Amino acid sequence: MESAILKSTQSLTTAEDMRNQTKLIMQPYANWEGYLTPAPLSIAILGELVFISSSTDFSINKNPPKEGYKYIKYPDSFRACLMQVCNSGWWAFNEAHKSMDQIRLHTAQVPDYMKTAVKILFQGDDEVVKAHLPDQLKNIKVIADECLELSNVAKDRFTDVIHIIQELLEACVNAEHFYGEEMAAIKIKIEEGKLKEQSALETKKRTEKAMSAMEKELDEAHETYKKALDSLPNGWEMIGMDFVGGLTQTVTGVINGMTSIISLPGKLLGSAKTVISNAMSGIPDQQRDIIDEINVYSKSAIILDCAQTIQQFINVKGEVKDIDWKNLYDQKNKTTKTNFTEAQFQRISETLKEIPDCPAKTQAEIVCKQGIQICKELAKYAPDGKCDKEKSTEIIKEVSDLIKLARRFDSKSKDATNSPAISQKPPMMSKEENKSENLSPSQKATENARFAIEQSRAQMNKTRETYEKAVENLEKNQKELTDILVTMRNCELKEIDFKTTIEMLVKGMDAMGRVKEQWEKMVHFFQMVSIIVKTSLSKTLTNFVSTSEKTQALSYNAKLFSKDQLYIQASQACNIASLVHMISGTYTDVSNKYLMDRVSSLGKLMAMDKNKPEFETERKKLQNSCDEAQRGILRLVLKNKEEYDEKSTARLERIDRELLAILPAAPPEEIKSIQEDVKAGFNEDAYI
């Protein structure tokens, strides 16, 4: 049975499957077709500003700042300032299209480099690995660095537009063109813009902290392996393999978690709107540090594995449960086998002390504390091989509760980090596990498979719900944006006053800000890829080269572990690149169909004589095409949502067909217990 489960799991977790799984989990949060909804509005507003700039001109340079204007070039002409905004917006969209198309082409190459890297890793000759693997990893890093530069350039272009609009609004306020409530309202808008920028800087700092935390976790993985496996009891090769499996999931959990931080700012980092409203009302920002939580949640797989190791010493025969004292105590070495498990719980507890307090840390500490306590109780009675019935029943109940807590914590971890429930085993470990003597006990393998299936189902269902809500919100925002476009289309030049112009500037700043936020995400994505590869080259590859060939407790030795670490890191970098390739493809598609013709029309409008009738014709053409672009993007959103539903359903059906179908029937209460634990973990407000 365990062999069949292993083969089925391997068939469900190929490199391509994991790339597609990453896309499925992240798509509701990285759906650029939805993020680009404000883009046609931005272009339409720029077109109206060109139109407005043909009206009466005046100076806004009455009360200039002492150090002069930083972004406005022509403060003596409001008309010239509006044209500067339009011109910078035109360059921003042109740069974005060009950059994203190059990013799409670059990221398409990463899977090929990954395939070559895997072939090299499978070579038995260490010299071949040392000689050729660095080149493949460097190829991935070069792509990441080039895409990082392209992302930065595009992001900076949109930032420039926002800065010009902000400074223009400030200049209008300083020139005293507003009075009373209007001045207060515009000041608030300017302050909101600055707070959004401050929020972006805070996000950047948190992302840098995330990168540092991820790099540290990757560096420490090899050291943790050596320390843990040095204390592995004789005859525990199987347990050691399970432990290493949990350790590799720690690395993937950290990387997936950090990817989530970039992809889900609304869920994990708090919305800019909340930050702004808190700041405006004097409420300090007391958000918990999600980076610390990700670090804690990444340890859930090892914590669950330790709990399951204890559970293996509980015999179940029908309704009767008892402790397997005979296998629990090593008579030859006079030690309790769960001493190793206790040491791992202690080690995890020590690492948790370095992390600031947060809800995730509290949950992890509760599980570790309970695990340590159970191990101590077992060690107390193990030498005699017995304890009274009441105490035995109490310990068995504590083990059952421990498993429940560990499962809930692991489910919470999968939810927080967006890590796939059915995880991929790296090649060297997979090769070792295929040897019959290294297989997990049948009961444990079956329970783990059933638990992973329920997690996959819950994860997919929650992701689908998130996508549904995102589309609903998008449709609501769509109506608001359409109303704005209709209002603008009905404007006649004689009706447009200064107040209307400023309202359009404010809306333009908001719309540009939304597009700019997505480019900031791209910057962080490529920072991640670059750091993963840098760590692979600087530390993991060094570990592989320097690892001694001394006999170790496992046939799966430190050198093979280093190979797997290299594979995991390169694979995760590839998954991120694949996610970005999906995003860049969507952006390029949307830009080609709905943006670039409008941007070209805007450029034509800026160059035309505003007094000629052709100008009004071109203006109406731009208005109507932007209106159509709004509808076109919405159609694309709904089409992609349908495709997502089909793919997620197909994934769950394949899991049921290939994995669930081969599992033996389970008691209804066991299935119900697993479902409750998974549901509790994926509940937003649930804590242990």
XYZ file of C-alpha atoms in Angstrom, residues 130-546:
417
model
C 30.603 21.025 -9.471
C 31.741 21.904 -12.989
C 28.433 22.464 -14.783
C 25.637 23.160 -12.297
C 26.837 26.697 -11.385
C 26.476 27.762 -15.034
C 22.814 26.720 -15.137
C 22.043 28.452 -11.836
C 23.851 31.584 -13.005
C 21.730 31.577 -16.168
C 18.599 31.719 -13.990
C 20.148 34.495 -11.863
C 21.068 36.551 -14.959
C 17.437 36.353 -16.109
C 16.221 37.356 -12.631
C 18.602 40.322 -12.485
C 17.692 41.528 -15.987
C 13.957 41.218 -15.228
C 14.524 43.013 -11.918
C 16.042 45.940 -13.797
C 13.169 45.986 -16.306
C 10.609 45.937 -13.466
C 12.353 48.782 -11.665
C 12.413 50.956 -14.782
C 8.681 50.456 -15.415
C 7.799 51.023 -11.752
C 9.867 54.230 -11.675
C 8.015 55.575 -14.741
C 4.635 55.266 -12.984
C 6.142 56.684 -9.793
C 7.255 59.759 -11.765
C 3.690 60.362 -13.018
C 2.322 60.135 -9.482
C 4.994 62.517 -8.154
C 4.213 65.082 -10.871
C 0.468 64.936 -10.113
C 1.082 65.202 -6.355
C 3.353 68.209 -6.756
C 0.903 69.800 -9.201
C -1.925 69.464 -6.666
C 0.288 70.916 -3.914
C 1.194 73.833 -6.166
C -2.505 74.508 -6.821
C -3.198 74.540 -3.073
C -0.234 76.822 -2.384
C -1.342 79.171 -5.157
C -4.626 79.561 -3.221
C -6.868 78.423 -6.061
C -8.988 76.572 -3.499
C -10.991 77.801 -0.532
C -12.721 76.300 2.491
C -13.876 72.689 2.144
C -12.302 72.279 -1.292
C -8.840 73.109 0.055
C -9.302 70.694 2.987
C -10.448 67.916 0.643
C -7.500 68.359 -1.719
C -5.054 68.471 1.211
C -6.456 65.150 2.430
C -6.004 63.662 -1.055
C -2.412 64.871 -1.178
C -1.816 63.401 2.277
C -3.361 60.095 1.182
C -0.969 59.989 -1.758
C 2.005 60.530 0.526
C 0.757 57.905 2.970
C 0.378 55.403 0.134
C 3.957 56.109 -0.818
C 4.991 55.667 2.815
C 3.045 52.395 2.900
C 4.924 51.276 -0.238
C 8.229 52.049 1.475
C 7.135 50.026 4.514
C 6.201 47.152 2.204
C 9.633 47.414 0.611
C 11.287 47.216 4.048
C 9.192 44.193 4.986
C 10.034 42.531 1.701
C 13.733 43.116 2.321
C 13.276 41.552 5.757
C 11.478 38.642 4.093
C 14.384 38.147 1.683
C 16.847 38.203 4.564
C 14.768 35.711 6.562
C 14.468 33.424 3.562
C 18.199 33.563 2.890
C 18.917 32.727 6.552
C 16.498 29.772 6.496
C 18.090 28.371 3.344
C 21.554 28.765 4.858
C 20.564 26.999 8.082
C 18.884 23.998 6.428
C 22.099 22.010 5.950
C 23.310 22.724 9.486
C 19.945 21.646 10.918
C 20.144 18.410 8.934
C 23.574 17.553 10.330
C 22.667 18.328 13.950
C 19.406 16.389 13.859
C 20.633 13.317 12.011
C 23.760 12.984 14.188
C 21.438 12.102 17.081
C 19.325 9.647 15.081
C 18.977 6.283 16.931
C 20.167 3.128 15.211
C 17.547 1.454 13.051
C 15.604 4.676 12.607
C 16.484 5.300 8.973
C 12.805 5.427 8.066
C 12.101 8.046 10.759
C 15.136 10.004 9.603
C 13.784 10.098 6.049
C 10.431 11.397 7.279
C 12.218 14.039 9.324
C 14.279 15.176 6.322
C 11.066 15.330 4.299
C 9.704 17.759 6.874
C 12.931 19.749 6.719
C 12.720 20.150 2.942
C 9.124 21.326 3.346
C 10.436 23.976 5.749
C 12.480 25.444 2.911
C 9.606 25.326 0.414
C 7.250 26.746 3.054
C 9.502 29.753 3.595
C 9.817 30.427 -0.141
C 6.082 29.945 -0.793
C 5.290 32.124 2.207
C 7.512 34.935 1.016
C 5.928 34.658 -2.439
C 2.540 35.023 -0.727
C 3.679 38.206 0.975
C 4.271 39.723 -2.440
C 1.122 38.288 -4.031
C -1.320 38.981 -1.209
C -0.699 42.443 0.239
C -4.373 42.913 1.060
C -4.569 39.703 3.094
C -1.155 39.583 4.705
C 0.149 43.111 4.899
C -3.029 45.103 5.337
C -4.486 47.445 2.751
C -3.166 50.927 2.100
C -6.686 52.176 2.807
C -6.492 50.811 6.370
C -3.044 52.298 6.901
C -4.249 55.651 5.571
C -7.442 55.710 7.645
C -5.502 54.756 10.778
C -2.896 57.406 10.131
C -5.528 60.080 9.446
C -7.287 59.246 12.726
C -4.090 59.016 14.742
C -4.303 55.250 15.262
C -0.853 53.604 15.257
C -0.246 50.769 12.808
C -0.262 47.676 15.023
C -0.260 45.001 12.344
C 1.537 41.865 13.323
C 4.715 41.128 11.421
C 3.746 38.550 8.817
C 7.417 37.778 8.093
C 7.797 36.348 11.586
C 4.592 34.342 11.184
C 5.815 32.851 7.899
C 9.051 31.792 9.619
C 7.011 30.009 12.294
C 4.518 28.433 9.887
C 7.359 27.059 7.740
C 8.170 24.661 10.606
C 4.708 23.063 10.581
C 5.748 20.021 8.497
C 8.518 19.059 10.938
C 6.222 19.651 13.910
C 3.553 17.406 12.364
C 6.152 14.741 11.548
C 7.412 14.729 15.163
C 3.849 14.338 16.428
C 3.219 11.448 14.026
C 6.463 9.768 15.146
C 5.030 9.548 18.673
C 1.707 8.310 17.303
C 3.456 5.318 15.699
C 3.965 3.854 19.183
C 0.193 3.718 19.745
C -1.284 0.375 18.662
C -4.872 0.422 17.414
C -6.912 -2.781 17.292
C -10.528 -1.955 16.543
C -11.791 0.187 19.435
C -8.830 -0.742 21.671
C -5.690 1.406 21.841
C -2.525 0.711 23.809
C 1.114 1.827 23.919
C 3.698 -0.321 22.106
C 6.227 -0.386 24.972
C 8.286 -3.143 23.357
C 9.198 -1.091 20.279
C 9.331 2.164 22.206
C 12.329 1.208 24.334
C 15.741 0.276 22.873
C 16.962 -2.479 25.253
C 20.397 -2.641 23.681
C 21.215 1.049 24.152
C 18.932 1.559 27.174
C 17.180 4.565 25.631
C 13.638 5.548 24.776
C 13.276 6.012 21.046
C 11.147 9.127 21.437
C 14.186 10.892 22.940
C 15.070 11.834 19.357
C 11.589 13.283 18.847
C 11.813 15.186 22.138
C 15.163 16.630 21.048
C 13.591 17.865 17.792
C 10.705 19.502 19.647
C 13.290 21.141 21.932
C 15.318 22.316 18.928
C 12.244 23.850 17.298
C 11.323 25.530 20.603
C 14.803 27.083 20.771
C 14.494 28.494 17.238
C 11.067 29.917 18.129
C 12.624 31.940 20.967
C 14.502 33.999 18.360
C 11.210 35.035 16.704
C 9.139 37.936 18.131
C 5.777 37.077 19.694
C 2.908 36.501 17.263
C -0.173 34.229 17.121
C 1.636 31.636 14.985
C 4.497 31.420 17.487
C 2.037 30.876 20.334
C 0.391 28.011 18.426
C 3.739 26.376 17.609
C 4.937 26.683 21.213
C 1.763 24.998 22.492
C 2.296 22.020 20.163
C 6.009 21.717 20.988
C 5.402 21.999 24.731
C 2.753 19.276 24.614
C 5.012 17.068 22.463
C 7.929 17.445 24.882
C 5.679 16.632 27.842
C 4.395 13.423 26.191
C 7.959 12.327 25.333
C 9.041 12.838 28.939
C 6.106 10.774 30.210
C 6.889 7.958 27.775
C 10.568 8.028 28.776
C 9.528 7.774 32.420
C 7.586 4.518 31.975
C 9.431 2.986 28.963
C 12.235 1.169 30.896
C 9.645 -0.859 32.841
C 7.505 -1.251 29.747
C 4.246 -0.489 31.496
C 2.113 1.970 33.432
C -1.339 1.716 34.966
C -4.383 1.661 32.717
C -5.558 5.119 33.725
C -2.181 6.713 32.938
C -1.888 4.804 29.671
C -5.323 6.036 28.585
C -4.337 9.582 29.543
C -1.130 9.440 27.452
C -2.993 7.992 24.444
C -5.537 10.842 24.737
C -2.681 13.386 24.904
C -1.097 11.910 21.761
C -4.460 12.112 19.957
C -4.831 15.770 21.014
C -1.253 16.461 19.898
C -1.980 15.075 16.421
C -5.114 17.225 16.221
C -3.174 20.382 17.187
C -0.339 19.579 14.780
C -2.741 18.960 11.897
C -4.584 22.198 12.538
C -1.314 24.104 12.736
C -0.103 22.527 9.493
C -3.398 23.399 7.776
C -3.093 26.957 9.057
C 0.437 26.985 7.667
C -0.720 25.791 4.227
C -3.329 28.548 4.247
C -0.929 31.297 5.367
C 1.953 30.356 3.059
C -0.139 29.104 0.111
C 2.012 25.965 0.004
C 0.635 22.952 -1.901
C -0.834 20.318 0.417
C 0.620 17.491 -1.673
C 4.289 18.409 -1.819
C 7.010 17.297 -4.183
C 9.809 15.044 -2.951
C 13.257 16.043 -4.282
C 14.921 13.493 -6.592
C 17.572 11.987 -4.285
C 15.107 11.494 -1.433
C 12.535 10.081 -3.816
C 15.116 7.596 -5.100
C 15.927 6.467 -1.543
C 12.278 6.176 -0.548
C 11.621 3.875 -3.488
C 13.779 1.310 -1.695
C 11.360 -0.879 0.243
C 13.237 -0.640 3.556
C 12.838 3.142 3.627
C 9.069 3.264 3.284
C 6.894 4.747 6.043
C 4.538 2.424 7.920
C 1.398 1.716 5.914
C -0.916 3.317 8.488
C 1.076 6.554 8.606
C 1.363 6.759 4.807
C -2.390 6.236 4.432
C -3.293 8.835 7.089
C -0.890 11.371 5.574
C -2.340 10.827 2.105
C -5.900 11.238 3.377
C -4.914 14.369 5.312
C -3.155 15.883 2.255
C -6.200 15.179 0.056
C -8.500 17.002 2.504
C -6.036 19.900 2.689
C -5.919 20.111 -1.114
C -9.700 20.160 -1.283
C -9.999 22.861 1.389
C -7.212 24.923 -0.174
C -8.725 24.793 -3.658
C -12.209 25.599 -2.366
C -10.939 28.580 -0.401
C -8.876 29.826 -3.338
C -11.939 29.501 -5.575
C -14.011 31.518 -3.091
C -11.295 34.185 -3.002
C -11.342 34.350 -6.789
C -15.155 34.661 -6.757
C -14.974 37.602 -4.332
C -12.204 39.231 -6.357
C -14.335 39.069 -9.522
C -17.390 40.404 -7.651
C -15.379 43.352 -6.345
C -13.952 43.895 -9.803
C -17.447 44.108 -11.306
C -18.452 46.660 -8.653
C -15.336 48.733 -9.326
C -16.017 48.371 -13.047
C -19.354 50.144 -12.694
C -17.715 52.984 -10.763
C -15.008 53.391 -13.401
C -17.570 53.241 -16.232
C -19.607 56.003 -14.564
C -16.485 58.154 -14.447
C -15.815 57.568 -18.147
C -19.447 58.412 -19.053
C -19.255 61.639 -17.040
C -16.007 62.581 -18.757
C -17.425 61.795 -22.206
C -20.327 64.194 -21.625
C -18.046 67.065 -20.613
C -17.943 70.082 -22.912
C -14.993 72.443 -22.798
C -17.100 75.382 -21.588
C -18.457 73.262 -18.714
C -15.046 72.156 -17.429
C -13.970 74.354 -14.548
C -10.887 74.211 -12.374
C -12.605 71.973 -9.824
C -13.425 69.358 -12.499
C -9.816 69.395 -13.682
C -8.501 68.774 -10.187
C -11.001 65.941 -9.629
C -9.679 64.270 -12.772
C -6.097 64.752 -11.612
C -6.911 63.078 -8.285
C -8.622 60.144 -10.030
C -5.686 59.873 -12.418
C -3.257 59.741 -9.486
C -5.299 56.951 -7.840
C -5.523 54.923 -11.051
C -1.803 55.296 -11.794
C -1.071 54.288 -8.205
C -2.917 50.985 -8.643
C -0.915 50.115 -11.758
C 2.350 51.119 -10.042
C 1.634 48.769 -7.102
C 1.688 45.792 -9.429
C 5.084 46.779 -10.797
C 6.415 46.922 -7.254
C 5.316 43.290 -6.901
C 7.295 42.358 -9.993
C 10.411 43.947 -8.482
C 10.016 41.833 -5.331
C 9.402 38.631 -7.319
C 12.714 38.957 -9.119
C 14.516 39.930 -5.928
C 13.342 36.566 -4.540
C 14.565 34.577 -7.525
C 17.923 36.344 -7.416
C 18.387 35.660 -3.680
C 17.357 31.985 -3.978
C 19.935 31.397 -6.710
C 22.586 33.422 -4.872
C 22.076 31.252 -1.779
C 22.264 28.098 -3.911
C 25.566 29.216 -5.387
C 27.147 30.678 -2.270
C 26.172 28.198 0.456
C 24.327 25.090 -0.712
C 26.723 24.320 -3.548
C 29.633 24.929 -1.168
C 28.091 22.437 1.280
C 27.841 19.891 -1.488
C 31.479 20.349 -2.490
C 32.835 20.299 1.085
